[in-house]
Structures are given as C-alpha cells and as structure tokens.
mmCIF file of C-alpha atoms in Angstrom:
data_model
loop_
_atom_site.group_PDB
_atom_site.id
_atom_site.type_symbol
_atom_site.label_atom_id
_atom_site.label_comp_id
_atom_site.label_asym_id
_atom_site.label_seq_id
_atom_site.Cartn_x
_atom_site.Cartn_y
_atom_site.Cartn_z
ATOM 1 C CA UNK W 90 6.173 -26.177 -31.346
ATOM 2 C CA UNK W 91 5.567 -25.177 -27.802
ATOM 3 C CA UNK W 92 3.690 -26.698 -24.879
ATOM 4 C CA UNK W 93 -0.057 -25.868 -25.089
ATOM 5 C CA UNK W 94 -3.192 -26.841 -23.234
ATOM 6 C CA UNK W 95 -6.031 -26.936 -25.789
ATOM 7 C CA UNK W 96 -5.223 -23.957 -27.781
ATOM 8 C CA UNK W 97 -5.911 -21.275 -24.932
ATOM 9 C CA UNK W 98 -2.572 -20.773 -22.832
ATOM 10 C CA UNK W 99 0.894 -21.693 -24.198
ATOM 11 C CA UNK W 100 4.079 -21.879 -22.572
ATOM 12 C CA UNK W 101 7.495 -20.319 -23.652
ATOM 13 C CA UNK W 102 10.847 -20.857 -21.954
ATOM 14 C CA UNK W 103 14.052 -18.857 -21.790
ATOM 15 C CA UNK W 104 16.622 -19.846 -24.564
ATOM 16 C CA UNK W 105 13.988 -20.796 -27.075
ATOM 17 C CA UNK W 106 13.321 -19.157 -30.282
ATOM 18 C CA UNK W 107 10.073 -17.879 -30.261
ATOM 19 C CA UNK W 108 8.639 -14.235 -30.510
ATOM 20 C CA UNK W 109 7.462 -14.401 -26.687
ATOM 21 C CA UNK W 110 10.639 -16.299 -25.320
ATOM 22 C CA UNK W 111 11.238 -14.841 -21.671
ATOM 23 C CA UNK W 112 14.271 -13.789 -20.587
ATOM 24 C CA UNK W 113 15.505 -14.649 -16.858
ATOM 25 C CA UNK W 114 15.687 -11.482 -14.837
ATOM 26 C CA UNK W 115 15.216 -12.358 -11.261
ATOM 27 C CA UNK W 116 13.506 -9.650 -8.858
ATOM 28 C CA UNK W 117 14.778 -10.392 -5.300
ATOM 29 C CA UNK W 118 12.130 -9.884 -2.897
ATOM 30 C CA UNK W 119 13.840 -11.583 0.130
ATOM 31 C CA UNK W 120 15.807 -9.396 2.501
ATOM 32 C CA UNK W 121 17.304 -6.888 1.411
ATOM 33 C CA UNK W 122 14.766 -6.813 -1.360
ATOM 34 C CA UNK W 123 11.352 -5.095 -1.090
ATOM 35 C CA UNK W 124 9.007 -8.166 -0.434
ATOM 36 C CA UNK W 125 6.662 -8.617 2.388
ATOM 37 C CA UNK W 126 6.556 -11.603 4.243
ATOM 38 C CA UNK W 127 3.377 -13.650 3.904
ATOM 39 C CA UNK W 128 3.237 -14.125 7.787
ATOM 40 C CA UNK W 129 0.030 -16.545 7.475
ATOM 41 C CA UNK W 130 2.034 -19.389 5.547
ATOM 42 C CA UNK W 131 5.803 -18.682 5.593
ATOM 43 C CA UNK W 132 6.070 -20.571 8.923
ATOM 44 C CA UNK W 133 3.481 -23.231 8.372
ATOM 45 C CA UNK W 134 3.337 -26.693 6.704
ATOM 46 C CA UNK W 135 0.571 -27.254 4.280
ATOM 47 C CA UNK W 136 -1.335 -23.734 4.746
ATOM 48 C CA UNK W 137 -3.111 -21.317 2.637
ATOM 49 C CA UNK W 138 -4.046 -17.562 2.720
ATOM 50 C CA UNK W 139 -6.165 -15.612 0.307
ATOM 51 C CA UNK W 140 -4.790 -12.099 -0.712
ATOM 52 C CA UNK W 141 -6.150 -8.996 -2.758
ATOM 53 C CA UNK W 142 -4.685 -8.527 -5.905
ATOM 54 C CA UNK W 143 -3.723 -4.895 -6.816
ATOM 55 C CA UNK W 144 -5.355 -5.039 -10.361
ATOM 56 C CA UNK W 145 -8.018 -7.321 -11.818
ATOM 57 C CA UNK W 146 -6.399 -10.523 -13.283
ATOM 58 C CA UNK W 147 -8.149 -12.458 -16.117
ATOM 59 C CA UNK W 148 -7.409 -16.111 -16.129
ATOM 60 C CA UNK W 149 -9.238 -18.833 -18.442
ATOM 61 C CA UNK W 150 -11.854 -15.944 -19.283
ATOM 62 C CA UNK W 151 -12.721 -15.060 -15.749
ATOM 63 C CA UNK W 152 -11.839 -11.735 -14.028
ATOM 64 C CA UNK W 153 -10.334 -12.340 -10.456
ATOM 65 C CA UNK W 154 -9.513 -9.701 -7.792
ATOM 66 C CA UNK W 155 -8.132 -12.146 -4.955
ATOM 67 C CA UNK W 156 -5.763 -15.121 -5.335
ATOM 68 C CA UNK W 157 -5.073 -18.061 -2.726
ATOM 69 C CA UNK W 158 -1.398 -18.776 -2.001
ATOM 70 C CA UNK W 159 -0.352 -22.139 -0.519
ATOM 71 C CA UNK W 160 3.025 -22.987 1.265
ATOM 72 C CA UNK W 161 2.983 -26.135 -1.056
ATOM 73 C CA UNK W 162 4.175 -23.977 -4.046
ATOM 74 C CA UNK W 163 0.878 -23.172 -5.919
ATOM 75 C CA UNK W 164 -1.769 -20.503 -6.234
ATOM 76 C CA UNK W 165 -5.445 -20.460 -6.850
ATOM 77 C CA UNK W 166 -7.139 -17.649 -8.569
ATOM 78 C CA UNK W 167 -10.210 -16.532 -6.298
ATOM 79 C CA UNK W 168 -9.519 -18.079 -3.133
ATOM 80 C CA UNK W 169 -7.898 -21.124 -1.344
ATOM 81 C CA UNK W 170 -9.603 -24.461 -1.944
ATOM 82 C CA UNK W 171 -6.861 -26.921 -1.315
ATOM 83 C CA UNK W 172 -3.567 -27.198 0.953
ATOM 84 C CA UNK W 173 -2.038 -30.515 0.252
ATOM 85 C CA UNK W 174 1.346 -31.270 -1.088
ATOM 86 C CA UNK W 175 0.315 -34.307 -2.803
ATOM 87 C CA UNK W 176 0.603 -33.360 -6.404
ATOM 88 C CA UNK W 177 -0.935 -34.741 -9.384
ATOM 89 C CA UNK W 178 -0.854 -34.011 -13.174
ATOM 90 C CA UNK W 179 -2.616 -31.566 -15.047
ATOM 91 C CA UNK W 180 -5.763 -31.611 -15.607
ATOM 92 C CA UNK W 181 -6.862 -33.695 -12.764
ATOM 93 C CA UNK W 182 -10.239 -33.126 -10.452
ATOM 94 C CA UNK W 183 -10.194 -32.954 -6.837
ATOM 95 C CA UNK W 184 -6.878 -30.709 -6.523
ATOM 96 C CA UNK W 185 -6.436 -27.113 -6.652
ATOM 97 C CA UNK W 186 -8.870 -25.024 -8.841
ATOM 98 C CA UNK W 187 -7.885 -22.248 -11.223
ATOM 99 C CA UNK W 188 -4.404 -23.270 -10.435
ATOM 100 C CA UNK W 189 -1.104 -21.829 -11.267
ATOM 101 C CA UNK W 190 1.691 -24.260 -10.006
ATOM 102 C CA UNK W 191 5.140 -22.775 -10.364
ATOM 103 C CA UNK W 192 6.267 -25.548 -8.054
ATOM 104 C CA UNK W 193 3.638 -27.803 -6.569
ATOM 105 C CA UNK W 194 5.208 -30.248 -4.264
ATOM 106 C CA UNK W 195 5.437 -31.211 -0.568
ATOM 107 C CA UNK W 196 7.313 -28.088 0.418
ATOM 108 C CA UNK W 197 7.715 -27.075 4.249
ATOM 109 C CA UNK W 198 8.639 -23.356 4.906
ATOM 110 C CA UNK W 199 8.227 -23.986 8.472
ATOM 111 C CA UNK W 200 11.391 -26.331 8.290
ATOM 112 C CA UNK W 201 13.396 -23.604 6.267
ATOM 113 C CA UNK W 202 12.751 -20.620 3.889
ATOM 114 C CA UNK W 203 10.197 -17.891 3.614
ATOM 115 C CA UNK W 204 7.490 -16.605 1.211
ATOM 116 C CA UNK W 205 7.186 -13.061 0.057
ATOM 117 C CA UNK W 206 4.919 -11.038 -1.948
ATOM 118 C CA UNK W 207 5.368 -7.473 -3.704
ATOM 119 C CA UNK W 208 3.617 -5.174 -5.936
ATOM 120 C CA UNK W 209 6.062 -3.870 -8.366
ATOM 121 C CA UNK W 210 3.865 -0.882 -9.462
ATOM 122 C CA UNK W 211 6.435 0.633 -11.801
ATOM 123 C CA UNK W 212 6.583 -2.526 -13.775
ATOM 124 C CA UNK W 213 2.890 -3.397 -13.384
ATOM 125 C CA UNK W 214 3.320 -6.753 -11.917
ATOM 126 C CA UNK W 215 2.582 -8.563 -8.540
ATOM 127 C CA UNK W 216 5.258 -11.236 -7.465
ATOM 128 C CA UNK W 217 5.186 -14.127 -5.161
ATOM 129 C CA UNK W 218 8.650 -15.562 -4.251
ATOM 130 C CA UNK W 219 9.365 -18.819 -2.429
ATOM 131 C CA UNK W 220 12.939 -18.401 -1.084
ATOM 132 C CA UNK W 221 15.049 -21.228 -0.013
ATOM 133 C CA UNK W 222 12.140 -23.203 0.929
ATOM 134 C CA UNK W 223 12.517 -26.925 2.076
ATOM 135 C CA UNK W 224 10.774 -30.005 1.332
ATOM 136 C CA UNK W 225 8.960 -31.777 3.987
ATOM 137 C CA UNK W 226 11.253 -33.571 6.018
ATOM 138 C CA UNK W 227 14.353 -32.768 3.680
ATOM 139 C CA UNK W 228 15.934 -29.711 5.139
ATOM 140 C CA UNK W 229 18.969 -29.897 2.652
ATOM 141 C CA UNK W 230 16.520 -29.820 -0.401
ATOM 142 C CA UNK W 231 15.665 -26.146 -0.883
ATOM 143 C CA UNK W 232 13.789 -24.436 -3.843
ATOM 144 C CA UNK W 233 13.873 -20.664 -5.016
ATOM 145 C CA UNK W 234 11.485 -19.475 -7.429
ATOM 146 C CA UNK W 235 8.930 -16.803 -8.091
ATOM 147 C CA UNK W 236 5.782 -16.170 -10.066
ATOM 148 C CA UNK W 237 4.688 -13.093 -11.586
ATOM 149 C CA UNK W 238 1.043 -11.879 -12.492
ATOM 150 C CA UNK W 239 1.291 -9.143 -15.562
ATOM 151 C CA UNK W 240 -1.255 -6.630 -15.252
ATOM 152 C CA UNK W 241 -3.407 -7.257 -18.415
ATOM 153 C CA UNK W 242 -3.923 -3.481 -19.189
ATOM 154 C CA UNK W 243 -0.249 -3.219 -19.477
ATOM 155 C CA UNK W 244 0.523 -6.350 -20.858
ATOM 156 C CA UNK W 245 -2.254 -7.051 -23.469
ATOM 157 C CA UNK W 246 -2.963 -10.458 -24.993
ATOM 158 C CA UNK W 247 -5.288 -11.687 -27.676
ATOM 159 C CA UNK W 248 -7.944 -12.989 -25.243
ATOM 160 C CA UNK W 249 -7.364 -10.227 -22.316
ATOM 161 C CA UNK W 250 -6.259 -12.953 -20.253
ATOM 162 C CA UNK W 251 -3.261 -12.233 -18.127
ATOM 163 C CA UNK W 252 0.351 -13.285 -18.701
ATOM 164 C CA UNK W 253 2.154 -15.478 -15.796
ATOM 165 C CA UNK W 254 5.946 -15.488 -15.632
ATOM 166 C CA UNK W 255 7.786 -18.184 -13.566
ATOM 167 C CA UNK W 256 11.217 -17.916 -12.583
ATOM 168 C CA UNK W 257 13.645 -20.363 -11.206
ATOM 169 C CA UNK W 258 16.880 -19.176 -9.578
ATOM 170 C CA UNK W 259 17.906 -22.660 -9.058
ATOM 171 C CA UNK W 260 17.004 -25.764 -10.441
ATOM 172 C CA UNK W 261 15.006 -28.547 -9.001
ATOM 173 C CA UNK W 262 16.549 -30.139 -5.591
ATOM 174 C CA UNK W 263 13.789 -33.002 -5.951
ATOM 175 C CA UNK W 264 12.170 -34.022 -9.029
ATOM 176 C CA UNK W 265 8.669 -35.099 -7.985
ATOM 177 C CA UNK W 266 6.699 -31.594 -8.587
ATOM 178 C CA UNK W 267 4.091 -30.169 -10.782
ATOM 179 C CA UNK W 268 4.497 -27.262 -13.103
ATOM 180 C CA UNK W 269 1.829 -25.757 -14.949
ATOM 181 C CA UNK W 270 -1.783 -24.410 -15.009
ATOM 182 C CA UNK W 271 -5.171 -25.562 -14.861
ATOM 183 C CA UNK W 272 -8.899 -24.025 -15.345
ATOM 184 C CA UNK W 273 -11.329 -23.553 -12.374
ATOM 185 C CA UNK W 274 -13.574 -26.562 -13.557
ATOM 186 C CA UNK W 275 -10.286 -28.659 -13.898
ATOM 187 C CA UNK W 276 -10.857 -29.909 -17.200
ATOM 188 C CA UNK W 277 -8.454 -27.901 -19.051
ATOM 189 C CA UNK W 278 -4.669 -27.447 -18.384
ATOM 190 C CA UNK W 279 -1.036 -27.186 -19.619
ATOM 191 C CA UNK W 280 1.366 -29.507 -17.790
ATOM 192 C CA UNK W 281 5.020 -28.404 -18.377
ATOM 193 C CA UNK W 282 6.235 -30.958 -15.933
ATOM 194 C CA UNK W 283 5.220 -33.681 -13.591
ATOM 195 C CA UNK W 284 6.739 -36.128 -11.491
ATOM 196 C CA UNK W 285 10.251 -36.200 -13.224
ATOM 197 C CA UNK W 286 8.844 -35.984 -16.984
ATOM 198 C CA UNK W 287 8.579 -32.704 -19.022
ATOM 199 C CA UNK W 288 6.227 -32.008 -21.741
ATOM 200 C CA UNK W 289 7.559 -33.390 -25.060
ATOM 201 C CA UNK W 290 7.933 -29.793 -26.506
ATOM 202 C CA UNK W 291 9.411 -28.332 -23.107
ATOM 203 C CA UNK W 292 12.929 -27.520 -22.016
ATOM 204 C CA UNK W 293 14.413 -28.937 -18.827
ATOM 205 C CA UNK W 294 14.414 -26.244 -15.967
ATOM 206 C CA UNK W 295 18.058 -25.187 -14.672
ATOM 207 C CA UNK W 296 19.478 -22.606 -12.584
ATOM 208 C CA UNK W 297 18.309 -18.971 -13.740
ATOM 209 C CA UNK W 298 15.429 -20.298 -15.807
ATOM 210 C CA UNK W 299 12.146 -18.587 -16.836
ATOM 211 C CA UNK W 300 8.719 -19.757 -18.367
ATOM 212 C CA UNK W 301 6.055 -17.539 -19.676
ATOM 213 C CA UNK W 302 2.230 -18.516 -19.784
ATOM 214 C CA UNK W 303 0.405 -16.446 -22.112
ATOM 215 C CA UNK W 304 -2.449 -16.776 -24.939
ATOM 216 C CA UNK W 305 -0.322 -15.722 -27.661
ATOM 217 C CA UNK W 306 0.111 -18.523 -30.049
ATOM 218 C CA UNK W 307 3.419 -19.282 -31.660
ATOM 219 C CA UNK W 308 4.416 -16.867 -34.589
ATOM 220 C CA UNK W 309 2.113 -14.074 -33.250
ATOM 221 C CA UNK W 310 4.263 -10.919 -33.840
ATOM 222 C CA UNK W 311 2.740 -8.472 -31.359
ATOM 223 C CA UNK W 312 -0.079 -5.902 -30.222
ATOM 224 C CA UNK W 313 -0.071 -2.304 -31.009
ATOM 225 C CA UNK W 314 -2.137 -0.524 -28.710
ATOM 226 C CA UNK W 315 -3.775 3.055 -29.720
ATOM 227 C CA UNK W 316 -6.185 4.442 -27.027
ATOM 228 C CA UNK W 317 -8.527 1.490 -26.678
ATOM 229 C CA UNK W 318 -7.983 0.388 -30.034
ATOM 230 C CA UNK W 319 -5.882 -2.994 -30.393
ATOM 231 C CA UNK W 320 -4.386 -4.230 -33.704
ATOM 232 C CA UNK W 321 -2.708 -7.408 -34.127
ATOM 233 C CA UNK W 322 -0.199 -8.658 -36.782
ATOM 234 C CA UNK W 323 0.271 -12.317 -37.949
ATOM 235 C CA UNK W 324 3.154 -13.849 -39.287
ATOM 236 C CA UNK W 325 2.611 -14.976 -43.044
#
C-alpha cells in the first residue's frame, strides 16, 4: 500500500515498487540554472506572493490559474491566505487552504538561501525551488527542495487533476515539518510526514529523494491518449 487521503490523491516515493514510483532528477534553478528569483519573498521571513501559473492546474477537482507561494515552505492554489511557519498536521482547519506542503516549517530565507521559480516549457512543468534556505534562528540548518506542477494536458490522470512532484536534494536538517496535501475546505488531506512522524506506509526522506502526488491508485497501469479519447488499463 501507499499513503492516500480518502482515495483521491496517492503518493509514491522514489525507490518504491509501484508503477508510478518517481525517479529523482534534480532540475537546478539556482545560479547558474535558469530560475527566476521570487523577489517578493526570497529575502523575507513569513511572507507570501501570488503568481500566475503558465497553464491551468486542476487540484481536488477545481481549476486554478494562480498559486500563492509562502517563504515558510508551502503553496496555496488560488492565492495566499496564510503566511505562518507554525505548521500543523493534515487535514487541519485554520491553516493554508488548497495547500501543497513540500516543507512547511518556520523557514527564514531572509537569514540564508533563496527561492526561485521557472517554467520548463519543453517538459510542460512549473517549478519552485527553495535553495539552501535556513530555519528561523538557525543559520546552520538549511533545506533545499523543489516542487513541480505537471501540466495536466501532457500528464493526464484518471480524474484530470494535476500531478505534483516534490524533490529533496538534501534530507531534513530539522525534524519538525509538515509534508503533504490538503483540499480547499481543509477537510481532506494527505499527510506524508508531520513533526518527526511518517505515514505508516511512507519511506523516510533522504538525500536525492522524490515523492509524486497523483490520482492514479496503486496498480493502475497507464493512460493511452488518442486525440481527445483517453483509454485506461487496469491490472487484473
């Protein structure tokens, strides 16, 4: 089995045995890479910015054209509604809505590190990278990770919802973070990791580690696309 919310999003990790196990393949955005620095938050503690997505991204059944990015290591589909680093478990009311949490914690890029974004139009994916970002009050504890939104037109899923690939260049420098997804109502979510504890079916994040959030359930073998017709094949 793999971690799942209520049967909507599933998460597969690198090194696993499932059909949708991702491979770690770091796309370096920081210089000399092609990333554009997110100037509104890269030198700020507990700040947010809302940016336009280069394609429509469906998330828990809703289409979005914008996304909020917080310097505390999470994103919100639609716009920024939350900026605090005091992370919680998933799901939980009162926190970020329609959240993608690659590394929600009390981070502080004003202390060290930078945040970049980039649209990889060749591979149809939008990427945000937190590069060497410090924790609040801890200059020596740095995190480097990136989250990729895959264009649903080129990466189809059974529900039409977008796939999200999170990559960790380095393992956790501090243990008190939240990794996972949550819907806009904050009633359904997928908690991969929270405050030092992994989901019972999750693998520990190490250096050069990837997790893929997708609506393909285990043993779903693939999608063949012919024009606008999509056929699916299930393992029997």
